[in-house]
Tab-separated table of C-alpha atoms in Angstrom:
chain	number	residue	atom	x	y	z
A	1	MET	CA	10.733	-2.859	-14.760
A	2	LYS	CA	11.889	-0.616	-11.504
A	3	ILE	CA	9.042	-0.383	-8.053
A	4	VAL	CA	9.494	1.154	-5.590
A	5	LEU	CA	7.425	-0.346	-3.535
A	6	ASP	CA	6.155	1.239	0.457
A	7	TYR	CA	5.145	-0.608	3.168
A	8	GLY	CA	3.632	1.821	4.677
A	9	HIS	CA	3.717	2.920	8.782
A	10	CYS	CA	6.155	1.587	10.719
A	11	LEU	CA	5.539	-1.678	12.679
A	12	SER	CA	6.422	0.123	16.152
A	13	GLY	CA	6.826	4.482	17.174
A	14	PRO	CA	4.367	7.632	16.561
A	15	ASP	CA	4.105	6.400	12.942
A	16	THR	CA	1.961	3.154	13.391
A	17	GLY	CA	-1.245	3.059	10.977
A	18	ALA	CA	-5.216	2.614	11.461
A	19	SER	CA	-6.828	-0.773	13.402
A	20	GLY	CA	-9.541	-2.417	13.280
A	21	ASN	CA	-12.060	-5.593	13.293
A	22	GLY	CA	-8.744	-7.204	15.330
A	23	TYR	CA	-6.576	-6.499	12.483
A	24	ARG	CA	-2.864	-3.685	12.855
A	25	GLU	CA	-2.538	-1.694	9.179
A	26	GLU	CA	1.000	-2.080	9.719
A	27	ILE	CA	1.784	-5.189	9.975
A	28	CYS	CA	-1.364	-6.976	6.982
A	29	THR	CA	1.066	-3.527	4.801
A	30	ARG	CA	3.334	-5.833	4.668
A	31	GLU	CA	2.119	-8.873	4.650
A	32	ILE	CA	0.780	-7.609	1.770
A	33	GLY	CA	3.133	-5.724	0.554
A	34	LYS	CA	5.827	-8.858	1.009
A	35	LYS	CA	4.035	-11.060	-1.007
A	36	VAL	CA	4.217	-7.827	-4.146
A	37	ARG	CA	7.918	-7.967	-3.484
A	38	SER	CA	8.343	-12.115	-4.453
A	39	LYS	CA	5.666	-12.108	-7.400
A	40	LEU	CA	7.194	-9.188	-8.748
A	41	VAL	CA	10.854	-10.495	-8.357
A	42	SER	CA	9.781	-13.723	-9.479
A	43	LEU	CA	8.415	-12.180	-12.743
A	44	GLY	CA	12.571	-10.123	-13.251
A	45	HIS	CA	11.209	-7.064	-12.086
A	46	SER	CA	13.621	-4.635	-10.166
A	47	ILE	CA	12.131	-3.473	-6.594
A	48	VAL	CA	13.119	-1.133	-4.145
A	49	VAL	CA	12.169	-1.112	-0.285
A	50	VAL	CA	12.034	2.125	1.738
A	51	SER	CA	10.041	1.533	4.030
A	52	PRO	CA	11.154	1.471	7.930
A	53	ASP	CA	9.785	-0.587	10.862
A	54	TYR	CA	10.947	2.048	13.085
A	55	ALA	CA	10.700	5.939	12.963
A	56	SER	CA	11.068	8.665	15.727
A	57	SER	CA	8.512	10.969	14.195
A	58	VAL	CA	5.858	10.652	11.086
A	59	SER	CA	8.067	13.574	9.957
A	60	GLU	CA	10.721	10.909	9.539
A	61	SER	CA	9.677	7.597	8.427
A	62	LEU	CA	8.177	10.367	5.783
A	63	ARG	CA	11.474	11.449	5.252
A	64	ILE	CA	13.723	8.349	5.011
A	65	ARG	CA	11.056	6.963	2.504
A	66	VAL	CA	10.193	9.570	-0.368
A	67	SER	CA	14.430	10.492	0.004
A	68	SER	CA	14.341	6.493	-0.435
A	69	ALA	CA	12.106	6.272	-3.395
A	70	ASN	CA	13.383	9.765	-4.481
A	71	SER	CA	16.815	8.174	-4.594
A	72	ALA	CA	16.199	4.240	-6.255
A	73	ALA	CA	15.581	6.295	-9.790
A	74	ALA	CA	12.116	4.133	-10.261
A	75	ASP	CA	10.039	4.145	-13.113
A	76	ILE	CA	6.948	4.019	-10.959
A	77	SER	CA	7.020	3.725	-7.121
A	78	VAL	CA	4.283	2.682	-5.225
A	79	SER	CA	2.787	2.822	-1.628
A	80	ILE	CA	0.422	-0.146	0.228
A	81	HIS	CA	-1.769	1.335	2.477
A	82	LEU	CA	-5.306	0.160	4.410
A	83	ASN	CA	-8.041	3.316	4.730
A	84	ALA	CA	-9.950	4.117	8.028
A	85	GLY	CA	-13.208	5.530	8.526
A	86	GLY	CA	-15.836	2.947	8.490
A	87	GLY	CA	-16.665	3.255	4.453
A	88	ARG	CA	-15.583	0.639	1.582
A	89	GLY	CA	-13.584	-0.874	-1.229
A	90	THR	CA	-10.487	0.387	-2.896
A	91	GLU	CA	-8.743	4.118	-3.410
A	92	ILE	CA	-5.818	4.574	-5.476
A	93	TYR	CA	-4.242	8.568	-4.705
A	94	THR	CA	-1.866	10.148	-8.207
A	95	LYS	CA	-0.222	12.844	-7.930
A	96	ASN	CA	-3.723	15.813	-9.501
A	97	GLY	CA	-5.920	12.348	-9.884
A	98	SER	CA	-4.046	11.812	-12.656
A	99	THR	CA	-5.882	8.251	-14.430
A	100	LEU	CA	-2.016	6.199	-14.555
A	101	VAL	CA	-3.581	2.408	-16.402
A	102	GLU	CA	-1.242	0.861	-13.541
A	103	ALA	CA	-3.534	2.614	-11.008
A	104	SER	CA	-6.655	1.409	-13.391
A	105	ASN	CA	-6.209	-1.725	-14.061
A	106	ILE	CA	-5.294	-2.429	-10.020
A	107	LEU	CA	-9.178	-1.095	-9.172
A	108	ARG	CA	-10.191	-3.388	-11.735
A	109	GLU	CA	-8.319	-6.960	-10.065
A	110	MET	CA	-9.173	-6.051	-6.896
A	111	ASN	CA	-12.777	-5.047	-7.522
A	112	SER	CA	-12.355	-8.074	-9.219
A	113	ILE	CA	-11.491	-10.381	-5.816
A	114	GLY	CA	-15.107	-8.612	-4.280
A	115	TYR	CA	-14.196	-4.880	-3.393
A	116	ILE	CA	-15.289	-2.077	-4.374
A	117	ASN	CA	-14.043	0.381	-6.629
A	118	ARG	CA	-13.940	3.622	-5.278
A	119	GLY	CA	-12.127	5.267	-7.858
A	120	ILE	CA	-8.591	7.533	-8.298
A	121	LYS	CA	-8.437	10.183	-6.175
A	122	ASN	CA	-5.299	13.362	-5.815
A	123	GLY	CA	-3.017	12.904	-3.502
A	124	SER	CA	-0.947	15.218	-4.580
A	125	GLU	CA	-0.531	16.271	-0.707
A	126	LEU	CA	0.486	12.831	-0.351
A	127	ALA	CA	4.397	12.548	0.412
A	128	LEU	CA	4.799	8.862	-1.032
A	129	VAL	CA	2.640	10.339	-4.182
A	130	GLY	CA	3.340	14.048	-3.968
A	131	GLY	CA	6.277	13.833	-3.139
A	132	ILE	CA	7.821	11.911	-5.543
A	133	ARG	CA	9.998	12.488	-8.473
A	134	THR	CA	8.689	9.439	-10.435
A	135	LYS	CA	5.091	8.355	-11.332
A	136	SER	CA	3.464	7.554	-7.852
A	137	MET	CA	0.653	6.278	-6.410
A	138	LEU	CA	-0.809	5.310	-3.064
A	139	VAL	CA	-3.599	2.112	-3.053
A	140	GLU	CA	-5.746	2.057	-0.263
A	141	CYS	CA	-6.289	-1.864	-0.297
A	142	CYS	CA	-9.707	-2.101	1.813
A	143	PHE	CA	-11.338	-0.370	5.045
A	144	ILE	CA	-9.187	-1.725	8.314
A	145	ASP	CA	-12.734	-1.214	10.291
A	146	SER	CA	-15.627	-2.165	7.937
A	147	SER	CA	-16.947	-5.679	6.448
A	148	ASP	CA	-14.657	-5.102	3.523
A	149	MET	CA	-11.603	-7.667	6.237
A	150	ASN	CA	-14.457	-10.199	6.201
A	151	ILE	CA	-12.399	-11.210	2.162
A	152	TYR	CA	-9.455	-10.069	3.900
A	153	ASN	CA	-6.863	-11.932	2.111
A	154	PRO	CA	-2.989	-10.709	1.822
A	155	GLU	CA	-2.467	-13.245	-1.188
A	156	ARG	CA	-5.066	-11.957	-2.884
A	157	ILE	CA	-4.769	-8.396	-2.371
A	158	ALA	CA	-0.957	-8.930	-3.545
A	159	THR	CA	-2.020	-10.947	-6.801
A	160	ALA	CA	-4.579	-8.509	-7.819
A	161	ILE	CA	-1.761	-5.163	-7.217
A	162	VAL	CA	0.226	-7.132	-9.476
A	163	LYS	CA	-1.611	-7.901	-12.255
A	164	GLY	CA	-2.523	-4.608	-12.370
A	165	LEU	CA	0.758	-3.168	-12.439
A	166	VAL	CA	3.007	-5.984	-15.092
A	167	GLY	CA	-0.416	-7.327	-16.663
A	168	GLN	CA	1.101	-10.588	-15.102
A	169	GLU	CA	0.265	-13.013	-12.104
A	170	VAL	CA	2.242	-15.347	-9.957
A	171	SER	CA	-0.047	-17.673	-8.014
A	172	THR	CA	1.259	-19.711	-4.853
A	173	PRO	CA	-0.764	-22.127	-3.924
A	174	ASN	CA	1.494	-23.259	-1.538
A	175	GLU	CA	0.718	-20.678	0.691
A	176	PRO	CA	-2.428	-20.243	2.938
A	177	GLN	CA	-5.384	-18.385	1.444
A	178	THR	CA	-6.942	-17.609	5.251
A	179	PRO	CA	-5.921	-14.211	6.394
A	180	VAL	CA	-3.641	-13.679	9.045
A	181	ASN	CA	-4.848	-12.082	12.171
A	182	PRO	CA	-2.651	-10.410	14.400
A	183	PRO	CA	-2.134	-8.664	17.208
A	184	THR	CA	-4.645	-6.677	18.408
A	185	THR	CA	-2.365	-4.040	20.751
A	186	PRO	CA	-4.868	-0.564	19.423
A	187	PRO	CA	-2.217	1.423	17.478
A	188	GLY	CA	-2.735	5.281	16.754
A	189	THR	CA	-5.084	6.177	13.921
A	190	ASP	CA	-3.462	8.146	11.235
A	191	ARG	CA	-4.768	6.901	8.218
A	192	TYR	CA	-1.978	7.591	5.825
A	193	VAL	CA	0.930	9.299	4.832
A	194	ASN	CA	-0.065	13.195	4.601
A	195	LEU	CA	3.084	15.979	4.561
A	196	ASN	CA	2.707	18.578	2.971
A	197	LYS	CA	6.010	20.181	3.901
A	198	SER	CA	7.752	16.744	2.783
A	199	VAL	CA	5.569	17.301	-0.376
A	200	ASN	CA	7.294	21.731	-0.629
A	201	SER	CA	10.476	20.450	-0.234
């Protein structure tokens, strides 16, 4: 299967993500996303990563991601994010809130490692959902500014996403199981990608 993978937000510039508990979203999305990519490749899937580490504006960041994803002509597109706002749990955005099997499976797997299932929601106005021509979803893995981070583990989250997507899992026992605590420089607090102009175009 050919899969587009988006690590939410840029490492620097205007499109950095949310922060909380000493973590930064743009670092966490790469911790998780790179493990997802590695596991999927080891299972024989073709992965197209569309995430720039820098863009001069949020609009440019989204244009790069959406254009690259649509050019890939993949079977499915998955954008990885962390939520903010003090809630708890995992939620997934799809076009018109459609109940994709893969989304339901990811929610089930995330629930099995301790995250509340917040369900599937309408993400049609999100650039990395509504702007993608193929089947797409945006996964808000957990809340970066809540007690969710007490059980944050990129390895386990990546395994849950992969198992939910393709029905198989890859364990990497040699990798550390403890969370990686990133620098505490506070970035902006954008929650997730949302650009109506990109969707309409």
